[in-house]
XYZ file of C-alpha atoms in Angstrom:
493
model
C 12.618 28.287 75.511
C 11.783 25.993 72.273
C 9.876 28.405 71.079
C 12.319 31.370 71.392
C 15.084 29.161 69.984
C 13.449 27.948 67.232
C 12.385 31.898 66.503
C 15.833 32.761 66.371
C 16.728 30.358 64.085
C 13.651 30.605 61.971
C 15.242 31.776 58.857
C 17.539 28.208 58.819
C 14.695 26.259 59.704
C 12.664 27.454 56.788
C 15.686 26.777 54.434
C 16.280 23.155 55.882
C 12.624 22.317 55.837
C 12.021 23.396 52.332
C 15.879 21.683 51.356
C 14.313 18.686 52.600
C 10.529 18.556 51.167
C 11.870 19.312 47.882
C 14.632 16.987 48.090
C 12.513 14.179 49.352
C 10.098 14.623 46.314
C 12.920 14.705 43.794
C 15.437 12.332 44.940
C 13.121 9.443 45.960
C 13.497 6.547 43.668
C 15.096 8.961 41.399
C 17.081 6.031 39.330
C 13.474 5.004 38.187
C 12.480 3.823 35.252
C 15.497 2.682 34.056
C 14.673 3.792 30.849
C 15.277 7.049 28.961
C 12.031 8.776 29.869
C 10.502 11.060 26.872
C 13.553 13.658 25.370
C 16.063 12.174 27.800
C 16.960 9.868 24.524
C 18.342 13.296 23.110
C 20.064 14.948 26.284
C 21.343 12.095 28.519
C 23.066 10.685 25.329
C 24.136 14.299 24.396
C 25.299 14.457 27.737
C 27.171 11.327 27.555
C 28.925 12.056 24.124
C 29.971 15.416 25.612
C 31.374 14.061 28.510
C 33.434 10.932 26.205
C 34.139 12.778 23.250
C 34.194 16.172 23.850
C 30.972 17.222 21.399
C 27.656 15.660 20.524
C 27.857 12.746 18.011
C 25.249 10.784 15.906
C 24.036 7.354 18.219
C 22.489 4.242 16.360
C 20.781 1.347 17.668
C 17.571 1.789 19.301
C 16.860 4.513 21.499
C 16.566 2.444 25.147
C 20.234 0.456 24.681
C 21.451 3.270 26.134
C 19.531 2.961 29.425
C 20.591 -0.620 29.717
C 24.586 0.581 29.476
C 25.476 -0.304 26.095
C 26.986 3.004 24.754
C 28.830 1.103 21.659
C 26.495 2.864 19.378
C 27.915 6.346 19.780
C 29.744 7.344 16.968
C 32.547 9.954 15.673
C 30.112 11.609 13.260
C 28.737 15.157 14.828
C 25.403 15.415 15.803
C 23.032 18.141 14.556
C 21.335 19.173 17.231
C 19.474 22.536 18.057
C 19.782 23.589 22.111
C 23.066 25.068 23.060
C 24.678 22.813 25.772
C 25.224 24.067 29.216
C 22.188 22.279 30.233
C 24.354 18.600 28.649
C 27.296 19.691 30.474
C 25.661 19.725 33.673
C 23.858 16.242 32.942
C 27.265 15.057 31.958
C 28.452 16.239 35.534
C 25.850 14.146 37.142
C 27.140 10.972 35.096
C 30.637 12.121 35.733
C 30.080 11.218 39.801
C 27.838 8.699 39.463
C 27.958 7.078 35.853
C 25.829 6.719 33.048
C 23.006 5.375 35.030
C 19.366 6.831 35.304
C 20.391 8.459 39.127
C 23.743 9.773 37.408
C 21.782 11.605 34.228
C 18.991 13.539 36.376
C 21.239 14.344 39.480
C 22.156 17.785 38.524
C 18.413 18.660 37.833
C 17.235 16.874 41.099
C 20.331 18.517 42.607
C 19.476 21.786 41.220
C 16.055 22.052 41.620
C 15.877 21.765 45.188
C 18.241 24.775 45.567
C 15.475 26.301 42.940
C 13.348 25.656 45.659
C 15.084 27.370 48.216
C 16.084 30.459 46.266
C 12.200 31.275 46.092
C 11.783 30.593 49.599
C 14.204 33.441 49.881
C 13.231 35.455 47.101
C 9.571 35.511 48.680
C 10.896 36.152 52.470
C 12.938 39.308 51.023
C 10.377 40.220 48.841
C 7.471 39.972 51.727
C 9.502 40.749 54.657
C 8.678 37.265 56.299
C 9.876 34.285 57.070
C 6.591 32.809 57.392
C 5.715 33.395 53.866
C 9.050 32.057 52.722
C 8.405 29.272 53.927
C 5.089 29.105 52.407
C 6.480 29.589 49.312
C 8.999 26.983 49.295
C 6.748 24.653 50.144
C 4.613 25.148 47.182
C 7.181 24.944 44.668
C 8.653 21.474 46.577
C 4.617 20.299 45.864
C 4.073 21.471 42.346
C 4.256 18.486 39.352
C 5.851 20.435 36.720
C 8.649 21.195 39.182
C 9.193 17.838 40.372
C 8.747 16.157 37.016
C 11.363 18.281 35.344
C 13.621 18.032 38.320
C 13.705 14.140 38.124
C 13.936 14.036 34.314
C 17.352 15.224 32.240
C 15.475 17.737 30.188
C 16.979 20.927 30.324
C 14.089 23.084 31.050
C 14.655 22.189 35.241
C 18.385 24.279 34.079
C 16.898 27.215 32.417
C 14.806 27.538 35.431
C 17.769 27.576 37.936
C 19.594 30.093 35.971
C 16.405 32.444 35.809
C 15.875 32.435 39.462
C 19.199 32.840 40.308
C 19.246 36.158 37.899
C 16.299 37.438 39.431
C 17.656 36.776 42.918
C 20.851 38.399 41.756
C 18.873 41.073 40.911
C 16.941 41.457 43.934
C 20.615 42.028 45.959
C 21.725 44.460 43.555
C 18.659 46.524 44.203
C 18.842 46.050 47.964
C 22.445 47.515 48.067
C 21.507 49.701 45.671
C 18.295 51.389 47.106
C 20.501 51.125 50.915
C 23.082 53.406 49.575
C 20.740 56.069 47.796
C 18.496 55.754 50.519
C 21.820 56.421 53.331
C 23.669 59.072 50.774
C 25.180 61.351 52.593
C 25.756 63.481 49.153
C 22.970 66.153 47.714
C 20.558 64.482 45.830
C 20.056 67.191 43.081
C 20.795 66.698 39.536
C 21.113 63.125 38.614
C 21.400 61.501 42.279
C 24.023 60.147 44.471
C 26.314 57.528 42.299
C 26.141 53.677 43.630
C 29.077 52.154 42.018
C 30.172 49.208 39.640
C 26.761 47.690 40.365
C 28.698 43.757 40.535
C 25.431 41.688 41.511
C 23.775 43.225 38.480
C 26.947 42.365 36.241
C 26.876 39.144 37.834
C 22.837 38.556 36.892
C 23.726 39.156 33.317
C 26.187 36.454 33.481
C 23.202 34.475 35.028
C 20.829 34.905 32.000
C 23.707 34.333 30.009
C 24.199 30.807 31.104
C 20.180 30.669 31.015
C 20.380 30.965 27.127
C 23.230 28.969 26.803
C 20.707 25.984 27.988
C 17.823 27.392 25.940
C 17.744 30.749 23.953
C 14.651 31.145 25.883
C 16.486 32.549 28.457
C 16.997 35.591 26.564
C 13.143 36.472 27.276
C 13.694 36.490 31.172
C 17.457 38.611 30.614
C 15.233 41.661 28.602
C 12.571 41.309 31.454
C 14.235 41.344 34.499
C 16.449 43.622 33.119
C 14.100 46.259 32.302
C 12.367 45.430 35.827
C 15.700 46.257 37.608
C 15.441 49.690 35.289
C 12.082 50.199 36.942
C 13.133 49.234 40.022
C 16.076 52.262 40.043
C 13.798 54.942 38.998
C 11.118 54.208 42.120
C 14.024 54.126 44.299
C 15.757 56.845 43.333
C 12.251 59.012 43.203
C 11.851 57.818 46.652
C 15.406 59.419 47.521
C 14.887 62.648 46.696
C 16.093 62.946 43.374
C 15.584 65.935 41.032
C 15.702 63.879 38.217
C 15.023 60.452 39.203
C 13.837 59.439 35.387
C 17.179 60.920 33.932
C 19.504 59.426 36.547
C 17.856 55.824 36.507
C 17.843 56.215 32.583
C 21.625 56.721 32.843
C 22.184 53.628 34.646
C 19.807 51.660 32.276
C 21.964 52.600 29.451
C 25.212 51.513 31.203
C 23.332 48.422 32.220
C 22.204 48.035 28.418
C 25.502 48.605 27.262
C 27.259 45.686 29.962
C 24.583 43.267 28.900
C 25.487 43.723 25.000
C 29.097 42.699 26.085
C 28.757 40.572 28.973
C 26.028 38.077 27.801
C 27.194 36.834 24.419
C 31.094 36.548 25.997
C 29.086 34.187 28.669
C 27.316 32.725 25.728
C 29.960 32.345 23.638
C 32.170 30.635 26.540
C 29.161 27.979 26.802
C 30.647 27.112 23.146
C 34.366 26.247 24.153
C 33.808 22.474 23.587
C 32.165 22.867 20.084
C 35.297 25.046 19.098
C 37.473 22.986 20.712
C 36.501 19.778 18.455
C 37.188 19.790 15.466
C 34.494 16.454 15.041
C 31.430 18.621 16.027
C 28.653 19.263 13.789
C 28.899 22.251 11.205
C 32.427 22.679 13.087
C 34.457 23.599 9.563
C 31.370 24.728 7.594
C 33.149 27.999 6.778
C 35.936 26.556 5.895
C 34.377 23.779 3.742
C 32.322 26.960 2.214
C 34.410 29.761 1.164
C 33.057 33.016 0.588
C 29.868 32.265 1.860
C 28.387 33.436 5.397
C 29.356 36.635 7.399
C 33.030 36.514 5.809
C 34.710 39.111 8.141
C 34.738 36.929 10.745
C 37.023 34.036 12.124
C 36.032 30.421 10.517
C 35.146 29.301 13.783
C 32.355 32.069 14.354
C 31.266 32.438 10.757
C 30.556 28.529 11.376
C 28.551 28.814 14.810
C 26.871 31.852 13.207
C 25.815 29.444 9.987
C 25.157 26.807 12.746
C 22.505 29.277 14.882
C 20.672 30.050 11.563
C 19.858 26.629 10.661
C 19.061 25.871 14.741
C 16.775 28.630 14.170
C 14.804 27.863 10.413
C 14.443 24.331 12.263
C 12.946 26.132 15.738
C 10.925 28.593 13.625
C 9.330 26.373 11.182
C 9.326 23.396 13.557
C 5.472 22.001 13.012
C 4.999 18.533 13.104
C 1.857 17.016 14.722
C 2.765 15.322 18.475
C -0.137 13.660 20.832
C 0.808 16.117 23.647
C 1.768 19.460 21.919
C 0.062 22.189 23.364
C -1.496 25.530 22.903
C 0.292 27.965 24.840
C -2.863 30.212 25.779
C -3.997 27.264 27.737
C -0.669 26.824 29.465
C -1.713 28.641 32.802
C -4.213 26.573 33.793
C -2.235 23.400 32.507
C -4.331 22.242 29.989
C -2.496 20.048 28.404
C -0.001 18.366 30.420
C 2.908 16.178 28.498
C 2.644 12.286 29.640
C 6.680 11.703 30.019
C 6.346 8.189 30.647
C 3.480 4.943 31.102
C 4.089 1.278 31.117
C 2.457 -1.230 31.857
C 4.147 -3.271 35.018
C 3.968 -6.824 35.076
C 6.442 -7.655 37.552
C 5.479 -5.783 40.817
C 2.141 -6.570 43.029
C 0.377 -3.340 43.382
C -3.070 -5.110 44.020
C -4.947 -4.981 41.246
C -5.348 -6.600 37.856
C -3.464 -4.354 35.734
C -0.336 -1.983 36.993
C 1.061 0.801 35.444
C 4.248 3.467 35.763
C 3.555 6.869 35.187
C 4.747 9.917 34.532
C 2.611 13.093 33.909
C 4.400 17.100 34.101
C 0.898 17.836 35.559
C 2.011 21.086 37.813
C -0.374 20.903 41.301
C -3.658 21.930 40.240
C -4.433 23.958 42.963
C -1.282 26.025 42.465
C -1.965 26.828 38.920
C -5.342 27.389 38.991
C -5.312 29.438 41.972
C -2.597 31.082 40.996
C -4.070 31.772 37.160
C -6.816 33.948 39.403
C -4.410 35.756 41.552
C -2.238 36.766 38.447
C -5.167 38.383 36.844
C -5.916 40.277 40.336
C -1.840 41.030 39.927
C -2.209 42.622 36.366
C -5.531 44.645 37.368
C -3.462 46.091 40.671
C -0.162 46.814 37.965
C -2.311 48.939 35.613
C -5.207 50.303 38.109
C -2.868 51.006 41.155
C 0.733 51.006 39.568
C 1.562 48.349 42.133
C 5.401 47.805 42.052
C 5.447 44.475 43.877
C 2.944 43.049 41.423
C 5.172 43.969 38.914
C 7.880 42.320 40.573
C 6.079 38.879 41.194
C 4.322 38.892 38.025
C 7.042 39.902 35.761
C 8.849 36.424 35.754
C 5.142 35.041 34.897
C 4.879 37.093 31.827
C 8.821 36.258 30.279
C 8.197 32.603 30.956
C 3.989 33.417 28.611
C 3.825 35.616 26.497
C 6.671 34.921 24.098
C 5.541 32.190 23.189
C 1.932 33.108 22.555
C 2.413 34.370 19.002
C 4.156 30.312 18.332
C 0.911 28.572 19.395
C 0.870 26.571 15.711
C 4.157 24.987 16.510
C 4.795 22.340 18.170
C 5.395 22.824 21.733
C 4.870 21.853 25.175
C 2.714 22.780 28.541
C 6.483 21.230 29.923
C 8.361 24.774 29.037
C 5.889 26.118 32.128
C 8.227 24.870 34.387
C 10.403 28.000 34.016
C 7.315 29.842 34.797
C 6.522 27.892 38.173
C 8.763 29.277 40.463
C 6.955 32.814 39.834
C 3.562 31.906 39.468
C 4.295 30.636 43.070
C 5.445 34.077 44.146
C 2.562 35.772 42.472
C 0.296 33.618 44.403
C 2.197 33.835 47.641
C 1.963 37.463 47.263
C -1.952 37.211 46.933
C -1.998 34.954 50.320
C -0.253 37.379 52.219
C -2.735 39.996 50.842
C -5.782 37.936 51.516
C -4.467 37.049 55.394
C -2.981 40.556 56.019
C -4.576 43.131 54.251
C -2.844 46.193 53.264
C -6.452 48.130 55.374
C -5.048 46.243 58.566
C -1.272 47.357 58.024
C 0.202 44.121 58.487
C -1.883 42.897 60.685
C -3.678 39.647 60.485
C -7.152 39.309 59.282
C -8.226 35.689 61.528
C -10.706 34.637 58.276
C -7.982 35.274 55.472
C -5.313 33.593 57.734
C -7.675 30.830 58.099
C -8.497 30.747 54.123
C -5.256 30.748 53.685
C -3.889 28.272 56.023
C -6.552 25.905 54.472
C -4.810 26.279 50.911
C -1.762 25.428 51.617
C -2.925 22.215 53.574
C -4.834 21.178 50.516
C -2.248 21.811 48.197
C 0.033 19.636 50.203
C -2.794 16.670 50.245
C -3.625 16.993 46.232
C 0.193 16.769 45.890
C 0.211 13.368 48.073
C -2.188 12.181 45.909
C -0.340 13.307 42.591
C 2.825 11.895 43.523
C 2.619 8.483 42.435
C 2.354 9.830 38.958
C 4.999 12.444 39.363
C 7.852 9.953 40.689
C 6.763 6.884 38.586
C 5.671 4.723 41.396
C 3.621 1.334 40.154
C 0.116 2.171 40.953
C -3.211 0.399 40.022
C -4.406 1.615 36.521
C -7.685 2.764 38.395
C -5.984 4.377 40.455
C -4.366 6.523 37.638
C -7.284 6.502 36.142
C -8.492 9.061 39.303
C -6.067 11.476 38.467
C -7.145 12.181 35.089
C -9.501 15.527 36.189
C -9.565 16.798 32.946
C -10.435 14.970 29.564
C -7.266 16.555 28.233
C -4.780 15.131 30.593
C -5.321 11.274 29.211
């Protein structure tokens, strides 16, 4: 009876037990340090002057009188700063309930990235056809570092990430409805194929992206992507329908899809912008007004000036080269290299048994996760080009937006960090090659008892590696030998 009950509720279950791993690793202790932990000094305090002032002024003092409440240093002067700001508005939310405290600057992101977690689960039980695996894969993105680091600090990276998933889950519906009603038409499928409509979920994944860039332009990569995946995605379908001309008809749509994201990303972009029009005080704010003649002239002050604005934010991105102890070279990202140390003090006031205590902070994703997964990625790209394998595509694609774009900047200076937004799919791409290894596609679904058992062994040792990362994913004081034991790699101290 148990068993039959808890089989019929199996798909809440999975979403409850993943909600509450993931929320249990991100909200523990979450108001510590009380300190601004790595590039929290620029976004909490963004955050905080958006949420006071309306726009992003210049602070003084030092960096951590902020984290001990004394906001006095905030001025009236605009702040140049380079990241659009729906990622500051959603920290400033968090302080908005609960204050400018630690807990109130990385709520949203805590908040947020345990319903990351539980939009993969979902993503992977859709795109496997199992619960089972779901709930495998929301489990291994509650485990993984990078996740939980991110997710606990305000950086806006664990915001980019929740946007992406959610446009690639908006995606997924839009084909599911989609391939349902070619799939069910009742008209002929000659000529172009049956029509499907104002395709709404897909309109509202462009919206999705466009929020995505409006915390970092990255998100542009993952809107072209997924975009052109969902392209893909309609000409398979509609071959599989019957179509004459499949390529033609699935072109068509890809051109009206083209054609809606031209429009219907900037205007979401753009609207991310409201409060830097709406001040007069923010930075660069009358530069076309202050600078007649100059600039794209045909258009309003107040555009001509966020235009200026984006070409300066992007000279400084471009050219941006300045030597940091944990920058990172991004062909080395998938195996996490070089990890960025967010935080480490030395603690002097807390017993944790040993001579010397420390709090740390590491965005070390699991190893096993990323290293396993770096191998089952390849095996994804060999079954893409060898066998044309559409649901390799699928997992993989979110992989390559989060890589390869940045590949071509590996002299600037950047961060293994920014791998967060590719976490969520490197998980899928290695659920996908779990499910392969423990039901082959030779045994049609079937389970293969060594594979199963292979498997099942994994994900047990993923979840004790993760117990013993924790400590230096939450912070907790811990013996310095004891962090000493996590170092694996000579590259991680």
């Amino acid at each position: 009876m148990i068993v039959e009950t808890a089989y019929r509720w199996r798909v809440a279950l999975m979403a409850v037990s993943v909600a509450a791993l993931a929320a249990l690793l991100r909200f523990a202790n979450l108001g510590s340090p009380q300190a601004l932990v790595f590039d929290e000094v620029f976004y909490a305090r963004g955050a905080y002057s958006l949420l006071t002032q309306g726009f992003e002024g210049e602070w003084g003092g030092e960096n951590q009188d902020f984290a001990s409440g004394d906001v006095s240093q905030l001025s009236t002067d605009g702040d140049y700063v380079v990241h659009p700001m729906v990622g500051k508005l959603l920290i400033a939310l968090g302080m908005q309930m609960f204050g400018p405290t630690p807990f109130g600057w990385r709520f949203m992101g805590a908040l947020l990235g345990v319903i990351t977690v539980v939009m993969v689960a979902f993503i992977a039980r859709h795109l496997l056809r199992s619960t089972l695996w779901g709930t495998v894969a929301g489990v291994l993105l509650a485990v993984d570092g990078a996740h939980i680091v991110l997710s606990r600090t305000a950086l806006l990276d664990i915001y980019l990430t929740f946007f992406v998933v959610a446009g690639f889950a908006l995606l997924l519906v839009d084909r599911a409805r989609t391939r349902r009603r070619l799939l069910s038409a009742d008209a002929v499928v000659t000529g172009l194929g049956p029509r499907t409509g104002v395709r709404w979920w897909r309109l509202a994944a462009i919206v999705s992206f466009g929020l995505a860039t409006g915390v970092k332009w990255s998100g542009l990569w993952f809107a072209a992507a997924f975009l052109l995946l969902s392209v893909i995605w309609d000409w398979a379908d509609r071959r599989e329908a019957g179509a004459e001309r499949w390529f033609a008809g699935g072109l068509v749509r890809g051109v009206a899809a083209f054609v809606a994201t031209l429009v219907l990303l900037p205007l979401t972009y753009l609207a991310t912008w409201i409060p830097w029009f709406r001040s007069p005080d923010g930075y660069g704010r009358d530069w076309a007004a202050e600078h007649p003649g100059e600039g794209v002239t045909w258009l309003p002050d107040g555009l001509n000036s966020l235009l200026h604005y984006h070409q300066t934010a992007y000279e400084f991105h471009r050219t941006l080269d300045s030597p940091h102890n944990y920058e990172s070279n991004p062909w080395l990202w998938i195996i996490q290299y070089r990890p960025t140390a967010f935080y480490f003090e030395d603690v002097v006031d807390v017993d944790c048994g040993a001579d010397r205590c420390v709090s740390a902070i590491h965005a070390i994703g699991n190893p096993l996760i990323w290293w396993a997964g770096a191998i089952v990625l390849a095996y994804a790209l060999w079954r893409i080009v060898v066998r044309r394998d559409l649901l390799a595509l699928t997992v993989a694609t979110g992989v390559l937006a989060a890589w390869l774009p940045w590949l071509p900047y590996a002299h600037r200076t950047i961060f293994t960090f920014y791998t967060v937004a590719m976490a969520p799919f490197l998980v899928l791409v290695l659920v996908w090659g779990l499910s392969r290894l423990a039901q082959p596609a030779r045994l049609a679904g079937r389970w293969w008892p060594p594979g199963a058992i292979a498997a099942a062994v994994f994900v047990s040792a993923t979840i004790v590696v993760a117990g013993f990362f924790a400590p230096i994913w939450i912070g907790d004081p811990i013996p310095f030998g004891y962090w000493q034991l996590h170092m694996w790699l000579p590259s991680w101290v």
